[in-house]
mmCIF file of C-alpha atoms and ligand atoms in Angstrom:
data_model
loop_
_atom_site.group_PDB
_atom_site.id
_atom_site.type_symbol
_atom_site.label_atom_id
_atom_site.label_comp_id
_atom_site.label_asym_id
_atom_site.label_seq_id
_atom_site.Cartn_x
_atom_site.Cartn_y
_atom_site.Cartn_z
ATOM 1 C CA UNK A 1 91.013 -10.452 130.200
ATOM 2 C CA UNK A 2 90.131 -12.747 127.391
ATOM 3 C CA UNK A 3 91.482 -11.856 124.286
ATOM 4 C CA UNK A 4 88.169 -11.867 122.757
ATOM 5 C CA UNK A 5 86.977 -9.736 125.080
ATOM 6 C CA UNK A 6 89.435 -6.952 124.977
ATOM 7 C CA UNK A 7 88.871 -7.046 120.852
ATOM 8 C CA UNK A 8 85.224 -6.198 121.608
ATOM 9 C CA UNK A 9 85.952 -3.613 124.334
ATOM 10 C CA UNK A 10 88.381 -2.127 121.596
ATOM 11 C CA UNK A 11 85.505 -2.371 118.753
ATOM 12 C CA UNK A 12 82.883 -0.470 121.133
ATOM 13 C CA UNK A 13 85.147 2.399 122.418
ATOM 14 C CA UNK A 14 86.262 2.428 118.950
ATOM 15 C CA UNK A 15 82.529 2.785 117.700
ATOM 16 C CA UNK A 16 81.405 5.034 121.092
ATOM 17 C CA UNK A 17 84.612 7.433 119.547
ATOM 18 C CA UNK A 18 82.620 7.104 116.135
ATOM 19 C CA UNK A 19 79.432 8.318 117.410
ATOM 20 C CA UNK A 20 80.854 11.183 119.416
ATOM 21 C CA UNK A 21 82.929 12.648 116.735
ATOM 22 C CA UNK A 22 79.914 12.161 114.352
ATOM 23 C CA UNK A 23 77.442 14.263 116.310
ATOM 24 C CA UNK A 24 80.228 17.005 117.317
ATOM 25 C CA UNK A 25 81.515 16.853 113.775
ATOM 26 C CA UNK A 26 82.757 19.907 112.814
ATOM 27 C CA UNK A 27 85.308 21.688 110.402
ATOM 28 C CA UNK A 28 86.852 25.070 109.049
ATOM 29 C CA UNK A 29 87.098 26.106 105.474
ATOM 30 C CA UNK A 30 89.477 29.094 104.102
ATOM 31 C CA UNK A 31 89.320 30.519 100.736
ATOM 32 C CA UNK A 32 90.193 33.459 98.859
ATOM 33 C CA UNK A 33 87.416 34.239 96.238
ATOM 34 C CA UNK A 34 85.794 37.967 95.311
ATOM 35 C CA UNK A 35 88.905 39.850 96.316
ATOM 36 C CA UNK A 36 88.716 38.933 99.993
ATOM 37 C CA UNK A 37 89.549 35.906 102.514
ATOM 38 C CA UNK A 38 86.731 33.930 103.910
ATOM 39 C CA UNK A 39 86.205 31.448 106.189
ATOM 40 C CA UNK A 40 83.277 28.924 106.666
ATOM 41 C CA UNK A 41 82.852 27.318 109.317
ATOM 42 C CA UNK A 42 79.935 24.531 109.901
ATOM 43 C CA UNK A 43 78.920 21.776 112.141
ATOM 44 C CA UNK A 44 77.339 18.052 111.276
ATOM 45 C CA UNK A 45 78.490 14.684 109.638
ATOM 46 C CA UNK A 46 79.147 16.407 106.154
ATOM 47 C CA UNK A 47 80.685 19.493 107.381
ATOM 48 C CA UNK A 48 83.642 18.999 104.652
ATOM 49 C CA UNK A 49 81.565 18.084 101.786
ATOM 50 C CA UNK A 50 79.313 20.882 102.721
ATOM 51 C CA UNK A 51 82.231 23.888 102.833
ATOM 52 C CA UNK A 52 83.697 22.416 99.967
ATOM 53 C CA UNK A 53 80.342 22.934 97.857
ATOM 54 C CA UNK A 54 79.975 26.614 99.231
ATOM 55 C CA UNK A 55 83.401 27.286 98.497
ATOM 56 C CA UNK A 56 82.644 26.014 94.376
ATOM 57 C CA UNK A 57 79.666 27.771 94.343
ATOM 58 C CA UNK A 58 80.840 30.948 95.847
ATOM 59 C CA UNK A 59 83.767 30.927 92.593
ATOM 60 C CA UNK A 60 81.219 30.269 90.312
ATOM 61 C CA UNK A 61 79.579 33.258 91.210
ATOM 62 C CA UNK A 62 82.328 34.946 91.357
ATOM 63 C CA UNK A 63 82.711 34.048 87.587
ATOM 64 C CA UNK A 64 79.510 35.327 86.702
ATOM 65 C CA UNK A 65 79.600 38.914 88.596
ATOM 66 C CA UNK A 66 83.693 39.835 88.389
ATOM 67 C CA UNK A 67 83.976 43.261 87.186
ATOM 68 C CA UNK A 68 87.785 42.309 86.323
ATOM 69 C CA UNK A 69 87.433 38.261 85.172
ATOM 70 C CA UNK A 70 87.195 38.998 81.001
ATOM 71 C CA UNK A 71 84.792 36.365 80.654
ATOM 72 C CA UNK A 72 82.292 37.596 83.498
ATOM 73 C CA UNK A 73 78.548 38.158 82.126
ATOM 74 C CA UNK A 74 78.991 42.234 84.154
ATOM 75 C CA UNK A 75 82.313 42.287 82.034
ATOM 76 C CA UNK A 76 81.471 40.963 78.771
ATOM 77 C CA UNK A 77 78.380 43.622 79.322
ATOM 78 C CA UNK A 78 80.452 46.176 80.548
ATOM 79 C CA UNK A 79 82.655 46.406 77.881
ATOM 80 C CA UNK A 80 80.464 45.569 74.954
ATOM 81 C CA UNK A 81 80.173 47.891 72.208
ATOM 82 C CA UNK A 82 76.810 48.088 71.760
ATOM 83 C CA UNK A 83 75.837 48.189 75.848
ATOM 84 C CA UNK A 84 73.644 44.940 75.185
ATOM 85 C CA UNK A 85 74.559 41.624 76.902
ATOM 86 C CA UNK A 86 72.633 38.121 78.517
ATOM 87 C CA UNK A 87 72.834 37.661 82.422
ATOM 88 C CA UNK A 88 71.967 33.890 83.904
ATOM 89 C CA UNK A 89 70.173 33.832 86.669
ATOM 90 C CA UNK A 90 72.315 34.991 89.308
ATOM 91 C CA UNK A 91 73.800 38.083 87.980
ATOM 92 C CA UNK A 92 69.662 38.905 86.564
ATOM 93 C CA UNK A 93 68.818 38.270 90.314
ATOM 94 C CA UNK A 94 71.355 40.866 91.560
ATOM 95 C CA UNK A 95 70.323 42.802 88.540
ATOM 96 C CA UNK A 96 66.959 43.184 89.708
ATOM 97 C CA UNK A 97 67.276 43.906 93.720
ATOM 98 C CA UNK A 98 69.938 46.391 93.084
ATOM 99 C CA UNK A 99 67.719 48.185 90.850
ATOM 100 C CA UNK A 100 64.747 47.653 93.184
ATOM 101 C CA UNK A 101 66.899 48.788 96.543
ATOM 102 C CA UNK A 102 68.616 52.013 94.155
ATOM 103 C CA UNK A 103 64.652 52.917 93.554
ATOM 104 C CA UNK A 104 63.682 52.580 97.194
ATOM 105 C CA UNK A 105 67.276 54.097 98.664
ATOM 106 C CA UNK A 106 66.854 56.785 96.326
ATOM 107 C CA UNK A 107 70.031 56.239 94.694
ATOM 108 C CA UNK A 108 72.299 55.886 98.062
ATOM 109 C CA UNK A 109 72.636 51.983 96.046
ATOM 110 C CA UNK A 110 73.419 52.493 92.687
ATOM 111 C CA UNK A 111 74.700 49.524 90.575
ATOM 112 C CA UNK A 112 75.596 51.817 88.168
ATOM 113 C CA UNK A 113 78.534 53.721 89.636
ATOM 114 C CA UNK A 114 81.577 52.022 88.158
ATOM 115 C CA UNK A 115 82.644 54.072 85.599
ATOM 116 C CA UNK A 116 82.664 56.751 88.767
ATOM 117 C CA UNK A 117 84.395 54.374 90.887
ATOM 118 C CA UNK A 118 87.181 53.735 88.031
ATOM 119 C CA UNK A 119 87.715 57.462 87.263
ATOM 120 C CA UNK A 120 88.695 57.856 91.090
ATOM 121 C CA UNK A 121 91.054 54.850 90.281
ATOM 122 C CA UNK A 122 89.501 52.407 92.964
ATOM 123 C CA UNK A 123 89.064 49.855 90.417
ATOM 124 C CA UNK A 124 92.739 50.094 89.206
ATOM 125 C CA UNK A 125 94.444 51.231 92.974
ATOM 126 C CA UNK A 126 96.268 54.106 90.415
ATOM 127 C CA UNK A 127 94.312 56.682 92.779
ATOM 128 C CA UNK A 128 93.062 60.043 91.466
ATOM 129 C CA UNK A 129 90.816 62.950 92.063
ATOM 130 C CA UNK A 130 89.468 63.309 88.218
ATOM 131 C CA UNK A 131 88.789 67.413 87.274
ATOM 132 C CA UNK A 132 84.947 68.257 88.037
ATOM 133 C CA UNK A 133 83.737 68.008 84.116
ATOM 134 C CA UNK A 134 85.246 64.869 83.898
ATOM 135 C CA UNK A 135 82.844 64.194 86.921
ATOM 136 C CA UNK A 136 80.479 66.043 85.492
ATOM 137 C CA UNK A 137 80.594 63.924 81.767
ATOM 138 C CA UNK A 138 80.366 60.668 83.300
ATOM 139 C CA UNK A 139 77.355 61.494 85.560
ATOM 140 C CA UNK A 140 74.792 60.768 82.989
ATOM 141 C CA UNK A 141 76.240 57.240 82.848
ATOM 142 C CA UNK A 142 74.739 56.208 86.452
ATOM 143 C CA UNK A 143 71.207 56.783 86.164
ATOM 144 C CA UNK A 144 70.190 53.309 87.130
ATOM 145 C CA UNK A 145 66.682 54.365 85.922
ATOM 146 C CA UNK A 146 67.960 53.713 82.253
ATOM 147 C CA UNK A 147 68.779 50.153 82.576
ATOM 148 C CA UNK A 148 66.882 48.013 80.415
ATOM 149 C CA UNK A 149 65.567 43.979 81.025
ATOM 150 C CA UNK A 150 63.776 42.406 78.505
ATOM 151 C CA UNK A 151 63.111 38.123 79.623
ATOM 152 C CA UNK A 152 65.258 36.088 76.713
ATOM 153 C CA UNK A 153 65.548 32.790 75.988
ATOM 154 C CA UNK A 154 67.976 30.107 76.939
ATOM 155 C CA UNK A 155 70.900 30.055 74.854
ATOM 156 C CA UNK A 156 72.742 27.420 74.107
ATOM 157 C CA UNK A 157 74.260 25.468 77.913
ATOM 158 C CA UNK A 158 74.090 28.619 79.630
ATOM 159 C CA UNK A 159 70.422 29.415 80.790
ATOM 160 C CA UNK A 160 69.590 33.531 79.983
ATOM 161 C CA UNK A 161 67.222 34.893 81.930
ATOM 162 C CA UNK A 162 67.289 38.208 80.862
ATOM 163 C CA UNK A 163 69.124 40.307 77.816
ATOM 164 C CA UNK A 164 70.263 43.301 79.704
ATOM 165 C CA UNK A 165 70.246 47.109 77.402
ATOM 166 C CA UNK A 166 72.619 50.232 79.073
ATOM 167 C CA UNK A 167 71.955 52.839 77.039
ATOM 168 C CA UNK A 168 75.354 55.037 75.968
ATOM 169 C CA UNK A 169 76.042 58.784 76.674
ATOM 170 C CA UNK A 170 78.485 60.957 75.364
ATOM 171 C CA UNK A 171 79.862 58.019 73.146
ATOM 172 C CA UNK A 172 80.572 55.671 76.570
ATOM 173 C CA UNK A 173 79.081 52.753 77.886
ATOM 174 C CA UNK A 174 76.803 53.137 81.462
ATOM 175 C CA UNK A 175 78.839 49.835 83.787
ATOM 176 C CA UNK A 176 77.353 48.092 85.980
ATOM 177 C CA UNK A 177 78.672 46.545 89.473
ATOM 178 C CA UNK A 178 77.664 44.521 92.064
ATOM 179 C CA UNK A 179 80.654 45.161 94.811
ATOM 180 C CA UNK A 180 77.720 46.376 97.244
ATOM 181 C CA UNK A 181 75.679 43.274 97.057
ATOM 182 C CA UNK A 182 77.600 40.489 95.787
ATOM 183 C CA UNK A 183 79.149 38.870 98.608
ATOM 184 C CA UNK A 184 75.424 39.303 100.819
ATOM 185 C CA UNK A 185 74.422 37.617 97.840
ATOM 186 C CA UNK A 186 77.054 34.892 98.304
ATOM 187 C CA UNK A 187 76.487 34.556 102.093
ATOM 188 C CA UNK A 188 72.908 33.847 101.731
ATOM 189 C CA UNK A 189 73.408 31.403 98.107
ATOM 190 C CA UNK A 190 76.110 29.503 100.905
ATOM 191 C CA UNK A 191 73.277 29.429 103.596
ATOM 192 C CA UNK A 192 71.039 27.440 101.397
ATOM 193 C CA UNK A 193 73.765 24.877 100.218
ATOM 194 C CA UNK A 194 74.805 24.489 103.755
ATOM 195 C CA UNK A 195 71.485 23.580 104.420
ATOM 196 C CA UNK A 196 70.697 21.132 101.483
ATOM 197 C CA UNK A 197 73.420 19.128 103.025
ATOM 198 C CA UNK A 198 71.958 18.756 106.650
ATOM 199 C CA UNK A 199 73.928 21.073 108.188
ATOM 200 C CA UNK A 200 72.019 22.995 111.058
ATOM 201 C CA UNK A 201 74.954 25.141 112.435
ATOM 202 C CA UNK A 202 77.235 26.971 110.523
ATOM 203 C CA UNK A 203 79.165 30.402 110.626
ATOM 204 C CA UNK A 204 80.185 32.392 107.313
ATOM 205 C CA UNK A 205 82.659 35.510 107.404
ATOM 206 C CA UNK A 206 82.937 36.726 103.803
ATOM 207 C CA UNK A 207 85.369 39.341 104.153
ATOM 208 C CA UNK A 208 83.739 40.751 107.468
ATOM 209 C CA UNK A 209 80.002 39.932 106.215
ATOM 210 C CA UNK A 210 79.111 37.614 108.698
ATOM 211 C CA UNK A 211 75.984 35.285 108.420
ATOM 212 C CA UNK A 212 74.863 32.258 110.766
ATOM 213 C CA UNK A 213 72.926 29.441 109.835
ATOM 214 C CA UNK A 214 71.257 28.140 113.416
ATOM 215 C CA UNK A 215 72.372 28.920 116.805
ATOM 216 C CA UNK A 216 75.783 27.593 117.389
ATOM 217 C CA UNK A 217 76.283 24.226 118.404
ATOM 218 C CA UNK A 218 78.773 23.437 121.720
ATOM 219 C CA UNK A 219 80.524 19.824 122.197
ATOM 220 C CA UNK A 220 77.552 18.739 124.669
ATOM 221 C CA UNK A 221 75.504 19.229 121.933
ATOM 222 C CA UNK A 222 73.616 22.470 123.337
ATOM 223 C CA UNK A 223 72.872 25.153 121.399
ATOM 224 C CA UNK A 224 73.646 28.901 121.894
ATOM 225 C CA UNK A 225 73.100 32.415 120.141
ATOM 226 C CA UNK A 226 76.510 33.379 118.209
ATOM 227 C CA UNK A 227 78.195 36.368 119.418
ATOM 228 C CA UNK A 228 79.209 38.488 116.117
ATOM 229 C CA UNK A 229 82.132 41.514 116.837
ATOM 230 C CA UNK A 230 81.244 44.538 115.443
ATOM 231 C CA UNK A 231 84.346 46.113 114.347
ATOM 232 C CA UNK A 232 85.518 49.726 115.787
ATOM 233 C CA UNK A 233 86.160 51.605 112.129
ATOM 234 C CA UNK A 234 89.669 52.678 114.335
ATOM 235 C CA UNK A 235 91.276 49.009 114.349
ATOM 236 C CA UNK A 236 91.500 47.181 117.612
ATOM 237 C CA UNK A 237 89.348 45.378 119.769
ATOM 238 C CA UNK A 238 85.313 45.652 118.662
ATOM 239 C CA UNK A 239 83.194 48.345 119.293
ATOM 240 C CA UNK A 240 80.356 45.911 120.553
ATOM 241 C CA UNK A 241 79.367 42.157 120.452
ATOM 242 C CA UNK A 242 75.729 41.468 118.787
ATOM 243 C CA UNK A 243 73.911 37.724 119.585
ATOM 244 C CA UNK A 244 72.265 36.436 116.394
ATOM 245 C CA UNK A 245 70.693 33.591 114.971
ATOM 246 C CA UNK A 246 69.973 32.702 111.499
ATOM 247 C CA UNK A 247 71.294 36.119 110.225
ATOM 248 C CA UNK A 248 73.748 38.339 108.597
ATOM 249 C CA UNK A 249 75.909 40.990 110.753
ATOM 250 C CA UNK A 250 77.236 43.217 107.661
ATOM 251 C CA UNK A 251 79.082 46.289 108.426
ATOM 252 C CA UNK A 252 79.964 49.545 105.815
ATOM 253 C CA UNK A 253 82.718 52.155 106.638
ATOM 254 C CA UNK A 254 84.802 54.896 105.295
ATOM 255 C CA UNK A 255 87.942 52.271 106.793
ATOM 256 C CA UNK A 256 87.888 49.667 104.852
ATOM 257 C CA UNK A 257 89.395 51.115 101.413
ATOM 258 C CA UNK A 258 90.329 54.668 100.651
ATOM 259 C CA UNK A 259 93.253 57.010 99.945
ATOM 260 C CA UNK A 260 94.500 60.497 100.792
ATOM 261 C CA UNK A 261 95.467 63.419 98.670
ATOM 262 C CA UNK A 262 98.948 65.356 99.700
ATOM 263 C CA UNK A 263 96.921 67.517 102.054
ATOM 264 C CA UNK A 264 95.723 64.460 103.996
ATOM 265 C CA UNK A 265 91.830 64.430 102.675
ATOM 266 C CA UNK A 266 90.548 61.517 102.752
ATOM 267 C CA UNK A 267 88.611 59.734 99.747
ATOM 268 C CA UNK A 268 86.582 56.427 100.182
ATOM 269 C CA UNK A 269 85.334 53.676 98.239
ATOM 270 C CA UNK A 270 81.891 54.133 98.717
ATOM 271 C CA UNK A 271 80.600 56.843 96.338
ATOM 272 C CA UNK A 272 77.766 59.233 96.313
ATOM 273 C CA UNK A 273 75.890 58.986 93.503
ATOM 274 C CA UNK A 274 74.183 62.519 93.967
ATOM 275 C CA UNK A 275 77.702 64.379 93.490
ATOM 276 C CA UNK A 276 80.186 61.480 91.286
ATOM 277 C CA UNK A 277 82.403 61.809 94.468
ATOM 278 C CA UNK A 278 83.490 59.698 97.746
ATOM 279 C CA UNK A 279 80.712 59.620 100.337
ATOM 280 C CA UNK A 280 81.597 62.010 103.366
ATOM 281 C CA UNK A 281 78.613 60.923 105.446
ATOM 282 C CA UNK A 282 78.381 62.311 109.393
ATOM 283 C CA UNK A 283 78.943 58.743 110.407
ATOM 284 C CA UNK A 284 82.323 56.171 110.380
ATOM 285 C CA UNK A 285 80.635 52.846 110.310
ATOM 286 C CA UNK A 286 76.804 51.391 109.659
ATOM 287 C CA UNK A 287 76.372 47.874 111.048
ATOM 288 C CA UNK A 288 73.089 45.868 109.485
ATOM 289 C CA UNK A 289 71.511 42.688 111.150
ATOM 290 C CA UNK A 290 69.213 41.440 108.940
ATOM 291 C CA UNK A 291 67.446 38.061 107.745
ATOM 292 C CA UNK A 292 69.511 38.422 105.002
ATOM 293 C CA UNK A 293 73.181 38.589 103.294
ATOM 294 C CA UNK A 294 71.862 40.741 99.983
ATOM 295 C CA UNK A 295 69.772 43.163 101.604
ATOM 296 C CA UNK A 296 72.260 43.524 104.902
ATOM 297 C CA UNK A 297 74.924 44.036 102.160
ATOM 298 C CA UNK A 298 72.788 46.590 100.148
ATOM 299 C CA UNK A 299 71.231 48.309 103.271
ATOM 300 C CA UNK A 300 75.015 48.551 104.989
ATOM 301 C CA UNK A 301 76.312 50.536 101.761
ATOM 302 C CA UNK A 302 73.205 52.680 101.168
ATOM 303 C CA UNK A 303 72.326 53.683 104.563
ATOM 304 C CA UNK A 304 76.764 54.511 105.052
ATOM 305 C CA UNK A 305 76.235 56.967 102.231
ATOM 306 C CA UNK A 306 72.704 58.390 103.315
ATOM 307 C CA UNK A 307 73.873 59.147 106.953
ATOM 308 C CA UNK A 308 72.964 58.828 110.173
ATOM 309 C CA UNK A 309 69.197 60.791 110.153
ATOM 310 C CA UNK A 310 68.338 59.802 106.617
ATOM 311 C CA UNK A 311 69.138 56.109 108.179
ATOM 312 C CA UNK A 312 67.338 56.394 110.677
ATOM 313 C CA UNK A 313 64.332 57.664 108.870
ATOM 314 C CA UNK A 314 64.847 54.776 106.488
ATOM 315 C CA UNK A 315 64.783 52.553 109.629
ATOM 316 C CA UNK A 316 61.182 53.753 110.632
ATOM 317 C CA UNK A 317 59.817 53.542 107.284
ATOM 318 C CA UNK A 318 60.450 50.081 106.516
ATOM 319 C CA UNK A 319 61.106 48.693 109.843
ATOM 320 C CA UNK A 320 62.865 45.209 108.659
ATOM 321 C CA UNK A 321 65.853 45.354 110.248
ATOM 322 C CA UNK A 322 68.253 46.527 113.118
ATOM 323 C CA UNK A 323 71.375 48.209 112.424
ATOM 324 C CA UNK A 324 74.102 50.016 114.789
ATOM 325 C CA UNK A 325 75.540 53.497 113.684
ATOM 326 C CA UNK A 326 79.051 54.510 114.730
ATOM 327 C CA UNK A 327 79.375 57.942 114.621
ATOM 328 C CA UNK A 328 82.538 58.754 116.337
ATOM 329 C CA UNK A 329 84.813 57.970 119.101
ATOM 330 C CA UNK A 330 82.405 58.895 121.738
ATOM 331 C CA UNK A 331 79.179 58.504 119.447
ATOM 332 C CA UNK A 332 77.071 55.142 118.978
ATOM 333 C CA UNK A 333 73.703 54.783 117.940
ATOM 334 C CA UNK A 334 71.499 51.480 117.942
ATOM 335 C CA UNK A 335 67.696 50.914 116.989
ATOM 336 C CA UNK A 336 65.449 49.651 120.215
ATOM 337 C CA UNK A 337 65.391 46.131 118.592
ATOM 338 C CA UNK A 338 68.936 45.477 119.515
ATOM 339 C CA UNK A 339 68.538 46.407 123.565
ATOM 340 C CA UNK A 340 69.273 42.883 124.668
ATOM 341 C CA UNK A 341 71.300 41.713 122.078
ATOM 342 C CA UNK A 342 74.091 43.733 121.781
ATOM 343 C CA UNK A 343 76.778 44.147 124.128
ATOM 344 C CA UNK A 344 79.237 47.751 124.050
ATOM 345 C CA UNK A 345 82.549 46.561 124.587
ATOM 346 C CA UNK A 346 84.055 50.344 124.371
ATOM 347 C CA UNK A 347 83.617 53.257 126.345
ATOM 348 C CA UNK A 348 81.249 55.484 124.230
ATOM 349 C CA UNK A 349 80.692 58.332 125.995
ATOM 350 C CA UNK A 350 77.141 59.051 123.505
ATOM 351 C CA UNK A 351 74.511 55.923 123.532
ATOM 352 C CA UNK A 352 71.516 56.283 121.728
ATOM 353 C CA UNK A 353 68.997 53.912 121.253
ATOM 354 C CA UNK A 354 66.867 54.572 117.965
ATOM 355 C CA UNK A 355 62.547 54.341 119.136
ATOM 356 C CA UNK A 356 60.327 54.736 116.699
HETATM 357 P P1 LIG B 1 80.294 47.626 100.560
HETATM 358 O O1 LIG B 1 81.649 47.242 101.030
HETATM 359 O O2 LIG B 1 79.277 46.534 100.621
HETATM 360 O O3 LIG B 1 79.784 48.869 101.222
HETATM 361 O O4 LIG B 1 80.381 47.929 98.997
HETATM 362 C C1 LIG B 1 81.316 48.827 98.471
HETATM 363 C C2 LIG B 1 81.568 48.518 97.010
HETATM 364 O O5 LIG B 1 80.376 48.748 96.249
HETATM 365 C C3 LIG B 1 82.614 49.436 96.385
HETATM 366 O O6 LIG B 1 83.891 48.850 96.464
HETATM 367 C C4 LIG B 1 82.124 49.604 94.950
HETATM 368 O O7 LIG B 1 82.502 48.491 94.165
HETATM 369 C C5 LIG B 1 80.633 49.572 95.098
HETATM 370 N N1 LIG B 1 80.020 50.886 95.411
HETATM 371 C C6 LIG B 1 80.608 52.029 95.852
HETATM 372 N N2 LIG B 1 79.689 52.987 96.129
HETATM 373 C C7 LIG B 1 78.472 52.412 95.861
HETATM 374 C C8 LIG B 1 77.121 52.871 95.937
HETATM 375 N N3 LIG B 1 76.816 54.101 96.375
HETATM 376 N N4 LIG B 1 76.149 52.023 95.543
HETATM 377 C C9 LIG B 1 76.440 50.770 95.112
HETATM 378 N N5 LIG B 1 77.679 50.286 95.011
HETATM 379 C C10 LIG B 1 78.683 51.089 95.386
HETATM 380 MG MG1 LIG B 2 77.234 46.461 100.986
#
């Protein structure tokens, strides 16, 4: 051949390679931010640019909502002496839905649990099971129904959006925390960057919060539901495999974080804000699908700690959502909207499906 010729048979494979790997463009982001690993994983020409912007926005939010970071707004708040502190936008957006979902859960959310959660030593890992009237004297402190908003102005670079008052009680300061709704929060904050930058397909796993973007995207360009693993609260393979598109799969459980006293009882992270204790609901695990990462997130947490008829009950009053309810080994529960989705990949002996 010419050598012409083969130069331009070079330049239009070369360009033919171009255009494939720009429509199948794809790539995988890992990060460690809000205590946990997460992945993000999209497809479409700015793919990179894209994770890399979710990744700086998820730390900046992370900035805002630590409990731990000194300079957070929930910290500076937390441990101010007068209770009274300014919250941007993001932290006075959790602010507000976590108060909202505590009035509607009746309390199974409560943002206002961390100075529970640090007496049993989850906040520190030094585990303890505090006496009952030191239970009983920090109660007061998590009645969310006390938290005060008033709208404030901007101050200086940092745009307030609200000043936030917790009243005190017995001489300490009510704490808030977001753990139950933060990284819902994050997933669905990601979701909309994702999409600013054309991106059309794209899977999120915040620290076993999963949310989609799309349907997911194959080399031949087709496009497909994503199968999401719903984890089995006893390790190993997943219970069951739910198809979703353009949600969140968010999962609660009694697993995930707890310790044991020398007799072997068990205490979780997820508390019940009736009693100032560790939840011990009749259920191991409450799955949420939702359209959403923050109310997923807050429905997974509230609906754990409720249990499973209380759930279910919550299920047929509001009706804007699906969610899958391990009870046991043998026991699995799932609401009628999830018949042709979701997929048991164990042997449960029990199968309910929740009518209304
Ligand atoms: P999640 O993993 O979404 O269920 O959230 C659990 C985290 O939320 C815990 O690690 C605490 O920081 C916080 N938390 C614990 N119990 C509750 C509760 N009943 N309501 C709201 N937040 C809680
Ligand atoms: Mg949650």
């Amino acid at each position: 051949m010419h050598k012409k010729n083969v130069l331009i048979t070079i330049i239009i494979k070369l360009f033919a390679l171009f255009l494939l790997s720009g429509c199948s463009n794809e790539s995988t982001k890992a990060f460690q931010a809000m205590n946990t690993l997460m992945t993000v994983r999209s497809f479409g020409l700015k793919s990179e640019k894209a994770n890399k912007a979710v990744q700086k926005r998820i730390s900046e939010l992370e900035e805002t909502i630590s409990t731990t970071r000194t300079t957070s707004e929930i910290f500076v708040l937390n441990h101010s002496n007068d209770g009274k502190g300014i919250f941007s936008k993001d932290a006075s957006i959790l602010l507000d839905f976590s108060l909202s979902m505590a009035k509607k859960t009746n309390g199974a959310l409560n943002p206002c649990l961390y100075p529970i959660t640090t007496a049993w030593g989850f906040t520190t890992e030094n585990f303890r099971v505090p006496p009952q009237t030191e239970i009983d004297s920090l109660l007061p402190l998590t009645d969310f129904t006390k938290v005060q908003t008033i709208k404030a102005e901007s101050q200086g670079k940092k745009t307030a959006v609200v000043s936030v008052i917790l009243p005190q009680f017995n001489r300490k300061n009510m704490q808030l925390d977001f753990g139950a709704v933060g990284k819902g929060y994050a997933g669905d904050e990601a979701i909309k960057i994702l999409k600013s930058c054309g991106i059309k397909s794209a899977i999120l796993d915040l620290g076993g919060n999963v949310q989609v973007l799309g349907g997911k995207k194959s080399s031949d360009g087709s496009v497909s539901d994503w199968n999401i693993g719903v984890k089995s609260p006893w390790g190993g393979e997943p219970a069951g495999g739910v198809k979703i598109r353009d949600k969140c799969v968010i999962t609660s459980g009694g697993y995930e974080r707890y310790f044991e006293d020398e007799n072997g009882k068990r205490y979780i992270h997820i508390m019940d804000s009736k009693t100032g204790r560790p939840a011990e609901p009749d259920v191991a695990s409450v799955t949420i699908v939702a359209d959403t990462g923050i109310y997923g997130d807050a429905l997974s947490t509230a609906l754990f700690v409720m249990g499973k008829e209380k759930a279910i009950e919550f299920w047929r009053t509001y009706n804007d959502f699906e969610m899958i309810i391990i009870i046991d080994q043998d026991s699995i529960a799932f609401t009628e909207g999830l018949k042709d989705s979701f997929k048991l990949l164990q042997p449960f002996k029990n199968i309910q499906i929740i009518n209304h």
